[in-house]
């Protein structure tokens, strides 16, 4: 979900957490996390991922929220206000490019979830064989026009919500629906664990094989952590601008990160036992969820009912994230291009639809948008955002903002050390390593 319209902001802590978690929790947790984990060999990836969520994700999330709350503006304006006459606002531009790239494939996958809602309603999973269920995914993935049509429908709904403002609608909605989604995934995980051969899936997920720890695993884990937490592109700066001074930014960030990690983990516990029980290749890529979950539904008492509810909720989880992505673009159009909200929404609807068309038609464009945005642009954005703190805000102002609710932040030194030194160095090393410059050194 995107930021509410009036600047009076979120009324309760739960409101902020639900809003930020609404952006964070989405297809990234249920669709992307399991497939990236599957491609990267399982448990070793999971460990690196969890490490990045805590060591880099939470500090970056805190930094974005505090920048937004201090400036009371969306990203580009926030950088301009806090660092006038400097080039920092260009960081906002990276966010805009990133939103465009992410949205263009995100809406395609969200379109698939709409298609799967339709398939659930027409009972396409009940009593179907594995081959038929696999065939369903091939039909949508290889049929660009079908994919594109569902995508346009989803993008249209997103644009309508962004156009009308989101505060009272989707935010209230999500507070009820996100817990229902959570409950359903737990239910699926339990059903999956009861499948014969479930144990192999758990071993894949939790028994690390460190020989699988390659450079690609590290880069993918960092990218996925940024993607899943919606950090590195300014969404959380916008949310921060609506957080009241009374709220504790550190504990809010920890709560959002935990909720996000928990949903990713439970989704994987639902998916991997089924992957092994059904003999599916864990490294099969973006189709993973769309083949395994219907497989579970087909073997479940009440599968018809649960599959409908599940896909409807997945569409909503995708919506609360896509709205936050489109809002970044629309805000850019309003603030920088001086367009009205209506014109800006229409303009970006068209641009995303065009890019989405190429993602729906050509899998290599889809993969390019997915990997380049998550693995490169988001970490670069995160790098610039953390550097902004020590270079522009400095220790004293940062501390004041983090302690504005009137309580001392006990881990301030650790936080500051991470964002000023450890996180930027780690991000640079990961990239340099990726380029092969350090081959033989480590
Ligand atoms: N975090 C969202 C998800 O996991 C995707 C997203 C990325 C949303 C970046 C906003 C910004 O689905």
GROMACS .gro file of C-alpha atoms and ligand atoms in nm:
model
  454
    1UNK     CA    1   0.000   0.000   0.000
    2UNK     CA    2   0.121   0.344  -0.057
    3UNK     CA    3   0.145   0.642   0.164
    4UNK     CA    4  -0.172   0.804   0.283
    5UNK     CA    5  -0.256   1.133   0.125
    6UNK     CA    6  -0.269   1.376   0.416
    7UNK     CA    7   0.048   1.448   0.601
    8UNK     CA    8  -0.109   1.397   0.941
    9UNK     CA    9   0.017   1.044   0.902
   10UNK     CA   10  -0.039   0.707   1.053
   11UNK     CA   11  -0.241   0.705   1.369
   12UNK     CA   12  -0.102   0.399   1.536
   13UNK     CA   13   0.214   0.199   1.541
   14UNK     CA   14   0.019  -0.090   1.395
   15UNK     CA   15  -0.084   0.139   1.109
   16UNK     CA   16   0.278   0.212   1.017
   17UNK     CA   17   0.388  -0.146   1.052
   18UNK     CA   18   0.091  -0.265   0.846
   19UNK     CA   19   0.161  -0.006   0.577
   20UNK     CA   20   0.534  -0.072   0.554
   21UNK     CA   21   0.481  -0.447   0.584
   22UNK     CA   22   0.213  -0.418   0.314
   23UNK     CA   23   0.476  -0.282   0.076
   24UNK     CA   24   0.739  -0.530   0.192
   25UNK     CA   25   0.525  -0.842   0.194
   26UNK     CA   26   0.420  -0.931  -0.156
   27UNK     CA   27   0.519  -1.148  -0.446
   28UNK     CA   28   0.877  -1.108  -0.329
   29UNK     CA   29   0.808  -1.334  -0.033
   30UNK     CA   30   0.576  -1.593  -0.181
   31UNK     CA   31   0.687  -1.605  -0.545
   32UNK     CA   32   1.042  -1.466  -0.570
   33UNK     CA   33   1.204  -1.584  -0.247
   34UNK     CA   34   1.135  -1.957  -0.298
   35UNK     CA   35   1.243  -1.954  -0.661
   36UNK     CA   36   1.566  -1.763  -0.598
   37UNK     CA   37   1.639  -1.991  -0.302
   38UNK     CA   38   1.569  -2.294  -0.523
   39UNK     CA   39   1.807  -2.167  -0.791
   40UNK     CA   40   2.076  -2.110  -0.530
   41UNK     CA   41   2.076  -2.454  -0.376
   42UNK     CA   42   1.871  -2.401  -0.058
   43UNK     CA   43   1.991  -2.370   0.300
   44UNK     CA   44   2.327  -2.195   0.242
   45UNK     CA   45   2.141  -1.919   0.057
   46UNK     CA   46   1.890  -1.896   0.342
   47UNK     CA   47   2.166  -1.835   0.597
   48UNK     CA   48   2.330  -1.562   0.390
   49UNK     CA   49   1.988  -1.409   0.329
   50UNK     CA   50   1.900  -1.397   0.699
   51UNK     CA   51   2.239  -1.245   0.773
   52UNK     CA   52   2.177  -0.967   0.515
   53UNK     CA   53   1.826  -0.895   0.647
   54UNK     CA   54   1.965  -0.825   0.991
   55UNK     CA   55   2.305  -0.680   0.910
   56UNK     CA   56   2.209  -0.460   0.615
   57UNK     CA   57   1.830  -0.471   0.567
   58UNK     CA   58   1.718  -0.343   0.906
   59UNK     CA   59   1.977  -0.060   0.924
   60UNK     CA   60   1.888   0.055   0.570
   61UNK     CA   61   1.517   0.038   0.649
   62UNK     CA   62   1.575   0.250   0.960
   63UNK     CA   63   1.779   0.498   0.758
   64UNK     CA   64   1.509   0.536   0.494
   65UNK     CA   65   1.235   0.586   0.751
   66UNK     CA   66   1.437   0.842   0.942
   67UNK     CA   67   1.533   1.038   0.631
   68UNK     CA   68   1.165   1.053   0.530
   69UNK     CA   69   1.044   1.152   0.874
   70UNK     CA   70   1.308   1.420   0.910
   71UNK     CA   71   1.240   1.576   0.570
   72UNK     CA   72   0.863   1.514   0.564
   73UNK     CA   73   0.886   1.459   0.190
   74UNK     CA   74   0.905   1.188  -0.071
   75UNK     CA   75   1.256   1.084  -0.184
   76UNK     CA   76   1.366   1.346  -0.435
   77UNK     CA   77   1.225   1.633  -0.229
   78UNK     CA   78   1.367   1.479   0.088
   79UNK     CA   79   1.721   1.473  -0.049
   80UNK     CA   80   1.682   1.826  -0.184
   81UNK     CA   81   1.562   1.957   0.152
   82UNK     CA   82   1.820   1.784   0.365
   83UNK     CA   83   2.111   1.843   0.129
   84UNK     CA   84   2.042   2.155  -0.077
   85UNK     CA   85   2.290   2.236  -0.354
   86UNK     CA   86   2.419   1.882  -0.361
   87UNK     CA   87   2.364   1.598  -0.604
   88UNK     CA   88   2.191   1.367  -0.358
   89UNK     CA   89   1.852   1.407  -0.518
   90UNK     CA   90   1.983   1.203  -0.807
   91UNK     CA   91   1.960   0.904  -0.574
   92UNK     CA   92   1.586   0.959  -0.609
   93UNK     CA   93   1.629   0.918  -0.983
   94UNK     CA   94   1.777   0.572  -0.937
   95UNK     CA   95   1.465   0.493  -0.735
   96UNK     CA   96   1.247   0.606  -1.023
   97UNK     CA   97   1.434   0.388  -1.275
   98UNK     CA   98   1.419   0.101  -1.029
   99UNK     CA   99   1.044   0.136  -0.980
  100UNK     CA  100   0.994   0.129  -1.355
  101UNK     CA  101   1.202  -0.185  -1.397
  102UNK     CA  102   1.051  -0.368  -1.099
  103UNK     CA  103   0.693  -0.277  -1.185
  104UNK     CA  104   0.735  -0.391  -1.543
  105UNK     CA  105   0.789  -0.756  -1.443
  106UNK     CA  106   0.600  -0.740  -1.114
  107UNK     CA  107   0.273  -0.666  -1.290
  108UNK     CA  108   0.329  -0.962  -1.522
  109UNK     CA  109   0.360  -1.200  -1.225
  110UNK     CA  110   0.066  -1.027  -1.056
  111UNK     CA  111  -0.128  -1.088  -1.379
  112UNK     CA  112  -0.045  -1.459  -1.344
  113UNK     CA  113  -0.194  -1.452  -0.993
  114UNK     CA  114  -0.515  -1.307  -1.142
  115UNK     CA  115  -0.513  -1.582  -1.403
  116UNK     CA  116  -0.466  -1.840  -1.124
  117UNK     CA  117  -0.757  -1.690  -0.931
  118UNK     CA  118  -0.965  -1.747  -1.242
  119UNK     CA  119  -0.833  -2.104  -1.276
  120UNK     CA  120  -0.915  -2.171  -0.909
  121UNK     CA  121  -1.270  -2.052  -0.954
  122UNK     CA  122  -1.314  -2.269  -1.261
  123UNK     CA  123  -1.189  -2.564  -1.051
  124UNK     CA  124  -0.883  -2.620  -1.265
  125UNK     CA  125  -0.673  -2.771  -0.986
  126UNK     CA  126  -0.920  -3.011  -0.832
  127UNK     CA  127  -0.844  -3.374  -0.925
  128UNK     CA  128  -0.593  -3.265  -1.186
  129UNK     CA  129  -0.272  -3.449  -1.254
  130UNK     CA  130   0.068  -3.293  -1.196
  131UNK     CA  131   0.121  -3.272  -1.571
  132UNK     CA  132  -0.203  -3.081  -1.618
  133UNK     CA  133  -0.110  -2.839  -1.340
  134UNK     CA  134   0.236  -2.787  -1.491
  135UNK     CA  135   0.064  -2.731  -1.825
  136UNK     CA  136  -0.140  -2.448  -1.675
  137UNK     CA  137   0.176  -2.255  -1.603
  138UNK     CA  138   0.327  -2.319  -1.944
  139UNK     CA  139   0.007  -2.193  -2.102
  140UNK     CA  140   0.024  -1.855  -1.931
  141UNK     CA  141   0.403  -1.817  -1.937
  142UNK     CA  142   0.438  -1.899  -2.304
  143UNK     CA  143   0.128  -1.718  -2.414
  144UNK     CA  144   0.244  -1.357  -2.415
  145UNK     CA  145  -0.091  -1.210  -2.517
  146UNK     CA  146  -0.277  -1.390  -2.236
  147UNK     CA  147  -0.012  -1.281  -1.986
  148UNK     CA  148  -0.028  -0.926  -2.117
  149UNK     CA  149  -0.408  -0.910  -2.089
  150UNK     CA  150  -0.411  -1.014  -1.722
  151UNK     CA  151  -0.122  -0.776  -1.662
  152UNK     CA  152  -0.315  -0.480  -1.803
  153UNK     CA  153  -0.608  -0.564  -1.579
  154UNK     CA  154  -0.385  -0.572  -1.272
  155UNK     CA  155  -0.200  -0.254  -1.370
  156UNK     CA  156  -0.532  -0.083  -1.430
  157UNK     CA  157  -0.654  -0.170  -1.079
  158UNK     CA  158  -0.325  -0.047  -0.932
  159UNK     CA  159  -0.351   0.281  -1.125
  160UNK     CA  160  -0.712   0.336  -1.016
  161UNK     CA  161  -0.621   0.296  -0.652
  162UNK     CA  162  -0.319   0.525  -0.679
  163UNK     CA  163  -0.536   0.778  -0.859
  164UNK     CA  164  -0.796   0.786  -0.586
  165UNK     CA  165  -0.563   0.779  -0.291
  166UNK     CA  166  -0.506   0.485  -0.075
  167UNK     CA  167  -0.541   0.585   0.282
  168UNK     CA  168  -0.883   0.472   0.387
  169UNK     CA  169  -0.923   0.197   0.133
  170UNK     CA  170  -0.631  -0.033   0.093
  171UNK     CA  171  -0.469   0.043   0.427
  172UNK     CA  172  -0.772  -0.062   0.628
  173UNK     CA  173  -0.820  -0.353   0.395
  174UNK     CA  174  -0.466  -0.480   0.440
  175UNK     CA  175  -0.479  -0.473   0.816
  176UNK     CA  176  -0.745  -0.742   0.798
  177UNK     CA  177  -0.632  -0.926   0.489
  178UNK     CA  178  -0.261  -0.965   0.560
  179UNK     CA  179  -0.331  -1.175   0.874
  180UNK     CA  180  -0.570  -1.392   0.671
  181UNK     CA  181  -0.300  -1.447   0.411
  182UNK     CA  182  -0.061  -1.540   0.688
  183UNK     CA  183  -0.308  -1.792   0.829
  184UNK     CA  184  -0.358  -1.951   0.489
  185UNK     CA  185   0.012  -1.990   0.421
  186UNK     CA  186   0.054  -2.158   0.759
  187UNK     CA  187  -0.226  -2.395   0.665
  188UNK     CA  188  -0.059  -2.473   0.331
  189UNK     CA  189   0.273  -2.527   0.505
  190UNK     CA  190   0.113  -2.780   0.739
  191UNK     CA  191  -0.050  -2.965   0.448
  192UNK     CA  192   0.277  -2.965   0.259
  193UNK     CA  193   0.465  -3.105   0.558
  194UNK     CA  194   0.223  -3.398   0.570
  195UNK     CA  195   0.303  -3.503   0.213
  196UNK     CA  196   0.511  -3.819   0.177
  197UNK     CA  197   0.874  -3.722   0.123
  198UNK     CA  198   0.833  -3.382   0.288
  199UNK     CA  199   1.151  -3.433   0.483
  200UNK     CA  200   1.373  -3.392   0.176
  201UNK     CA  201   1.224  -3.048   0.126
  202UNK     CA  202   1.303  -2.947   0.481
  203UNK     CA  203   1.657  -3.077   0.450
  204UNK     CA  204   1.701  -2.871   0.130
  205UNK     CA  205   1.576  -2.567   0.318
  206UNK     CA  206   1.753  -2.604   0.649
  207UNK     CA  207   2.055  -2.829   0.605
  208UNK     CA  208   2.328  -2.607   0.457
  209UNK     CA  209   2.578  -2.735   0.208
  210UNK     CA  210   2.849  -2.471   0.216
  211UNK     CA  211   3.010  -2.595  -0.102
  212UNK     CA  212   2.712  -2.428  -0.271
  213UNK     CA  213   2.811  -2.089  -0.136
  214UNK     CA  214   2.922  -1.904  -0.450
  215UNK     CA  215   2.948  -1.536  -0.546
  216UNK     CA  216   2.615  -1.566  -0.719
  217UNK     CA  217   2.451  -1.687  -0.396
  218UNK     CA  218   2.581  -1.383  -0.208
  219UNK     CA  219   2.474  -1.133  -0.477
  220UNK     CA  220   2.132  -1.295  -0.512
  221UNK     CA  221   2.079  -1.300  -0.135
  222UNK     CA  222   2.162  -0.930  -0.100
  223UNK     CA  223   1.937  -0.843  -0.395
  224UNK     CA  224   1.651  -1.050  -0.258
  225UNK     CA  225   1.686  -0.892   0.088
  226UNK     CA  226   1.659  -0.541  -0.064
  227UNK     CA  227   1.374  -0.644  -0.292
  228UNK     CA  228   1.174  -0.815  -0.023
  229UNK     CA  229   1.211  -0.529   0.227
  230UNK     CA  230   1.130  -0.269  -0.043
  231UNK     CA  231   1.453  -0.084   0.036
  232UNK     CA  232   1.709   0.091  -0.182
  233UNK     CA  233   1.466   0.294  -0.390
  234UNK     CA  234   1.283   0.533  -0.162
  235UNK     CA  235   0.948   0.366  -0.093
  236UNK     CA  236   1.035   0.359   0.274
  237UNK     CA  237   1.150   0.724   0.265
  238UNK     CA  238   0.798   0.812   0.151
  239UNK     CA  239   0.646   0.605   0.432
  240UNK     CA  240   0.885   0.760   0.680
  241UNK     CA  241   0.746   1.100   0.593
  242UNK     CA  242   0.411   0.987   0.734
  243UNK     CA  243   0.542   0.839   1.058
  244UNK     CA  244   0.476   1.049   1.366
  245UNK     CA  245   0.760   1.171   1.585
  246UNK     CA  246   0.621   0.967   1.870
  247UNK     CA  247   0.702   0.643   1.702
  248UNK     CA  248   1.008   0.435   1.752
  249UNK     CA  249   1.172   0.390   1.411
  250UNK     CA  250   1.409   0.117   1.524
  251UNK     CA  251   1.144  -0.114   1.667
  252UNK     CA  252   0.913  -0.045   1.372
  253UNK     CA  253   1.190  -0.151   1.132
  254UNK     CA  254   1.261  -0.467   1.328
  255UNK     CA  255   0.890  -0.557   1.331
  256UNK     CA  256   0.858  -0.506   0.954
  257UNK     CA  257   1.171  -0.711   0.883
  258UNK     CA  258   1.052  -0.997   1.107
  259UNK     CA  259   0.708  -1.005   0.947
  260UNK     CA  260   0.870  -1.008   0.603
  261UNK     CA  261   1.118  -1.285   0.690
  262UNK     CA  262   0.852  -1.494   0.858
  263UNK     CA  263   0.626  -1.492   0.554
  264UNK     CA  264   0.916  -1.580   0.323
  265UNK     CA  265   1.013  -1.869   0.550
  266UNK     CA  266   0.662  -2.007   0.588
  267UNK     CA  267   0.609  -1.983   0.210
  268UNK     CA  268   0.924  -2.188   0.163
  269UNK     CA  269   0.805  -2.443   0.417
  270UNK     CA  270   0.485  -2.469   0.215
  271UNK     CA  271   0.669  -2.500  -0.114
  272UNK     CA  272   0.982  -2.713  -0.076
  273UNK     CA  273   0.831  -3.028   0.081
  274UNK     CA  274   0.586  -3.025  -0.211
  275UNK     CA  275   0.869  -2.968  -0.460
  276UNK     CA  276   1.039  -3.287  -0.345
  277UNK     CA  277   0.721  -3.487  -0.287
  278UNK     CA  278   0.606  -3.410  -0.643
  279UNK     CA  279   0.950  -3.453  -0.800
  280UNK     CA  280   0.973  -3.095  -0.927
  281UNK     CA  281   1.310  -2.932  -1.002
  282UNK     CA  282   1.374  -2.677  -0.722
  283UNK     CA  283   1.580  -2.466  -0.965
  284UNK     CA  284   1.304  -2.432  -1.223
  285UNK     CA  285   1.274  -2.056  -1.174
  286UNK     CA  286   0.974  -1.821  -1.176
  287UNK     CA  287   0.716  -2.097  -1.227
  288UNK     CA  288   0.795  -2.273  -0.898
  289UNK     CA  289   0.509  -2.140  -0.685
  290UNK     CA  290   0.258  -2.168  -0.965
  291UNK     CA  291   0.329  -2.537  -1.006
  292UNK     CA  292   0.374  -2.649  -0.645
  293UNK     CA  293   0.090  -2.472  -0.467
  294UNK     CA  294  -0.185  -2.586  -0.705
  295UNK     CA  295  -0.035  -2.934  -0.661
  296UNK     CA  296  -0.098  -2.907  -0.287
  297UNK     CA  297  -0.447  -2.768  -0.341
  298UNK     CA  298  -0.534  -3.062  -0.563
  299UNK     CA  299  -0.453  -3.298  -0.274
  300UNK     CA  300  -0.617  -3.104   0.003
  301UNK     CA  301  -0.958  -3.139   0.159
  302UNK     CA  302  -1.136  -2.815   0.070
  303UNK     CA  303  -0.869  -2.743  -0.193
  304UNK     CA  304  -1.119  -2.572  -0.420
  305UNK     CA  305  -1.218  -2.320  -0.156
  306UNK     CA  306  -0.867  -2.263  -0.022
  307UNK     CA  307  -0.715  -2.214  -0.367
  308UNK     CA  308  -0.963  -1.936  -0.446
  309UNK     CA  309  -0.905  -1.761  -0.115
  310UNK     CA  310  -0.530  -1.801  -0.145
  311UNK     CA  311  -0.495  -1.655  -0.493
  312UNK     CA  312  -0.731  -1.368  -0.417
  313UNK     CA  313  -0.517  -1.281  -0.116
  314UNK     CA  314  -0.199  -1.315  -0.322
  315UNK     CA  315  -0.344  -1.065  -0.569
  316UNK     CA  316  -0.410  -0.828  -0.279
  317UNK     CA  317  -0.060  -0.876  -0.135
  318UNK     CA  318   0.077  -0.796  -0.482
  319UNK     CA  319  -0.148  -0.490  -0.502
  320UNK     CA  320  -0.030  -0.340  -0.173
  321UNK     CA  321   0.326  -0.363  -0.307
  322UNK     CA  322   0.260  -0.252  -0.665
  323UNK     CA  323   0.075   0.052  -0.539
  324UNK     CA  324   0.383   0.160  -0.343
  325UNK     CA  325   0.595   0.115  -0.656
  326UNK     CA  326   0.360   0.313  -0.879
  327UNK     CA  327   0.330   0.584  -0.614
  328UNK     CA  328   0.707   0.647  -0.643
  329UNK     CA  329   0.662   0.713  -1.017
  330UNK     CA  330   0.349   0.922  -0.979
  331UNK     CA  331   0.509   1.135  -0.706
  332UNK     CA  332   0.807   1.189  -0.937
  333UNK     CA  333   0.576   1.303  -1.216
  334UNK     CA  334   0.403   1.543  -0.981
  335UNK     CA  335   0.706   1.688  -0.808
  336UNK     CA  336   0.966   1.692  -1.083
  337UNK     CA  337   0.768   1.703  -1.405
  338UNK     CA  338   0.499   1.924  -1.248
  339UNK     CA  339   0.217   1.707  -1.377
  340UNK     CA  340  -0.120   1.667  -1.212
  341UNK     CA  341  -0.180   1.343  -1.023
  342UNK     CA  342  -0.414   1.230  -1.298
  343UNK     CA  343  -0.175   1.299  -1.588
  344UNK     CA  344   0.116   1.150  -1.399
  345UNK     CA  345  -0.076   0.831  -1.321
  346UNK     CA  346  -0.187   0.802  -1.683
  347UNK     CA  347   0.164   0.865  -1.816
  348UNK     CA  348   0.323   0.599  -1.597
  349UNK     CA  349   0.041   0.354  -1.660
  350UNK     CA  350   0.132   0.376  -2.029
  351UNK     CA  351   0.508   0.351  -1.975
  352UNK     CA  352   0.478   0.051  -1.741
  353UNK     CA  353   0.227  -0.115  -1.976
  354UNK     CA  354   0.476  -0.080  -2.261
  355UNK     CA  355   0.768  -0.219  -2.061
  356UNK     CA  356   0.539  -0.488  -1.917
  357UNK     CA  357   0.445  -0.587  -2.271
  358UNK     CA  358   0.808  -0.672  -2.345
  359UNK     CA  359   0.841  -0.861  -2.015
  360UNK     CA  360   0.528  -1.064  -2.092
  361UNK     CA  361   0.637  -1.142  -2.448
  362UNK     CA  362   1.008  -1.206  -2.401
  363UNK     CA  363   1.134  -1.407  -2.100
  364UNK     CA  364   1.485  -1.264  -2.139
  365UNK     CA  365   1.351  -0.909  -2.092
  366UNK     CA  366   1.162  -1.031  -1.784
  367UNK     CA  367   1.480  -1.189  -1.641
  368UNK     CA  368   1.685  -0.881  -1.721
  369UNK     CA  369   1.443  -0.646  -1.543
  370UNK     CA  370   1.415  -0.882  -1.247
  371UNK     CA  371   1.787  -0.942  -1.195
  372UNK     CA  372   1.928  -0.603  -1.280
  373UNK     CA  373   1.683  -0.410  -1.062
  374UNK     CA  374   1.706  -0.637  -0.757
  375UNK     CA  375   2.071  -0.737  -0.773
  376UNK     CA  376   2.227  -0.410  -0.889
  377UNK     CA  377   2.006  -0.104  -0.864
  378UNK     CA  378   1.858  -0.172  -0.521
  379UNK     CA  379   2.193  -0.247  -0.353
  380UNK     CA  380   2.342   0.065  -0.520
  381UNK     CA  381   2.046   0.268  -0.394
  382UNK     CA  382   2.088   0.119  -0.046
  383UNK     CA  383   2.459   0.205  -0.060
  384UNK     CA  384   2.386   0.571  -0.139
  385UNK     CA  385   2.112   0.596   0.123
  386UNK     CA  386   2.330   0.464   0.404
  387UNK     CA  387   2.615   0.693   0.301
  388UNK     CA  388   2.381   0.990   0.312
  389UNK     CA  389   2.352   0.947   0.689
  390UNK     CA  390   2.718   0.990   0.791
  391UNK     CA  391   2.796   1.238   0.512
  392UNK     CA  392   2.498   1.471   0.538
  393UNK     CA  393   2.300   1.409   0.855
  394UNK     CA  394   2.593   1.309   1.073
  395UNK     CA  395   2.585   1.148   1.414
  396UNK     CA  396   2.403   1.411   1.618
  397UNK     CA  397   2.105   1.470   1.393
  398UNK     CA  398   2.067   1.102   1.320
  399UNK     CA  399   2.062   1.023   1.689
  400UNK     CA  400   1.807   1.297   1.756
  401UNK     CA  401   1.574   1.162   1.492
  402UNK     CA  402   1.603   0.804   1.613
  403UNK     CA  403   1.538   0.913   1.971
  404UNK     CA  404   1.266   1.167   1.889
  405UNK     CA  405   1.003   0.953   2.064
  406UNK     CA  406   1.183   1.030   2.390
  407UNK     CA  407   1.369   0.709   2.460
  408UNK     CA  408   1.735   0.636   2.423
  409UNK     CA  409   1.834   0.408   2.135
  410UNK     CA  410   2.067   0.160   2.301
  411UNK     CA  411   2.216   0.019   1.983
  412UNK     CA  412   2.296   0.354   1.826
  413UNK     CA  413   2.674   0.293   1.809
  414UNK     CA  414   2.622  -0.044   1.643
  415UNK     CA  415   2.371   0.105   1.397
  416UNK     CA  416   2.600   0.394   1.311
  417UNK     CA  417   2.900   0.168   1.265
  418UNK     CA  418   2.700  -0.053   1.031
  419UNK     CA  419   2.569   0.226   0.809
  420UNK     CA  420   2.883   0.438   0.811
  421UNK     CA  421   3.137   0.160   0.769
  422UNK     CA  422   3.031  -0.203   0.752
  423UNK     CA  423   2.734  -0.189   0.512
  424UNK     CA  424   2.896   0.035   0.247
  425UNK     CA  425   3.217  -0.170   0.254
  426UNK     CA  426   3.023  -0.497   0.235
  427UNK     CA  427   2.817  -0.376  -0.061
  428UNK     CA  428   3.126  -0.255  -0.248
  429UNK     CA  429   3.311  -0.580  -0.177
  430UNK     CA  430   3.021  -0.787  -0.301
  431UNK     CA  431   3.021  -0.595  -0.627
  432UNK     CA  432   3.394  -0.589  -0.677
  433UNK     CA  433   3.399  -0.959  -0.604
  434UNK     CA  434   3.125  -1.012  -0.858
  435UNK     CA  435   3.339  -0.844  -1.124
  436UNK     CA  436   3.607  -1.100  -1.055
  437UNK     CA  437   3.864  -0.846  -0.936
  438UNK     CA  438   3.916  -1.030  -0.609
  439UNK     CA  439   3.949  -1.377  -0.761
  440UNK     CA  440   4.218  -1.562  -0.577
  441UNK     CA  441   4.225  -1.309  -0.291
  442UNK     CA  442   3.948  -1.478  -0.092
  443LIG     N1  443   0.886  -0.586  -0.143
  443LIG     C1  444   0.788  -0.615  -0.244
  443LIG     C2  445   0.765  -0.765  -0.246
  443LIG     O1  446   0.833  -0.837  -0.179
  443LIG     C3  447   0.833  -0.565  -0.379
  443LIG     C4  448   0.879  -0.425  -0.378
  443LIG     C5  449   1.012  -0.395  -0.405
  443LIG     C6  450   0.792  -0.323  -0.345
  443LIG     C7  451   1.060  -0.267  -0.399
  443LIG     C8  452   0.836  -0.191  -0.340
  443LIG     C9  453   0.970  -0.165  -0.366
  443LIG     O2  454   0.679  -0.811  -0.316
   0.00000   0.00000   0.00000
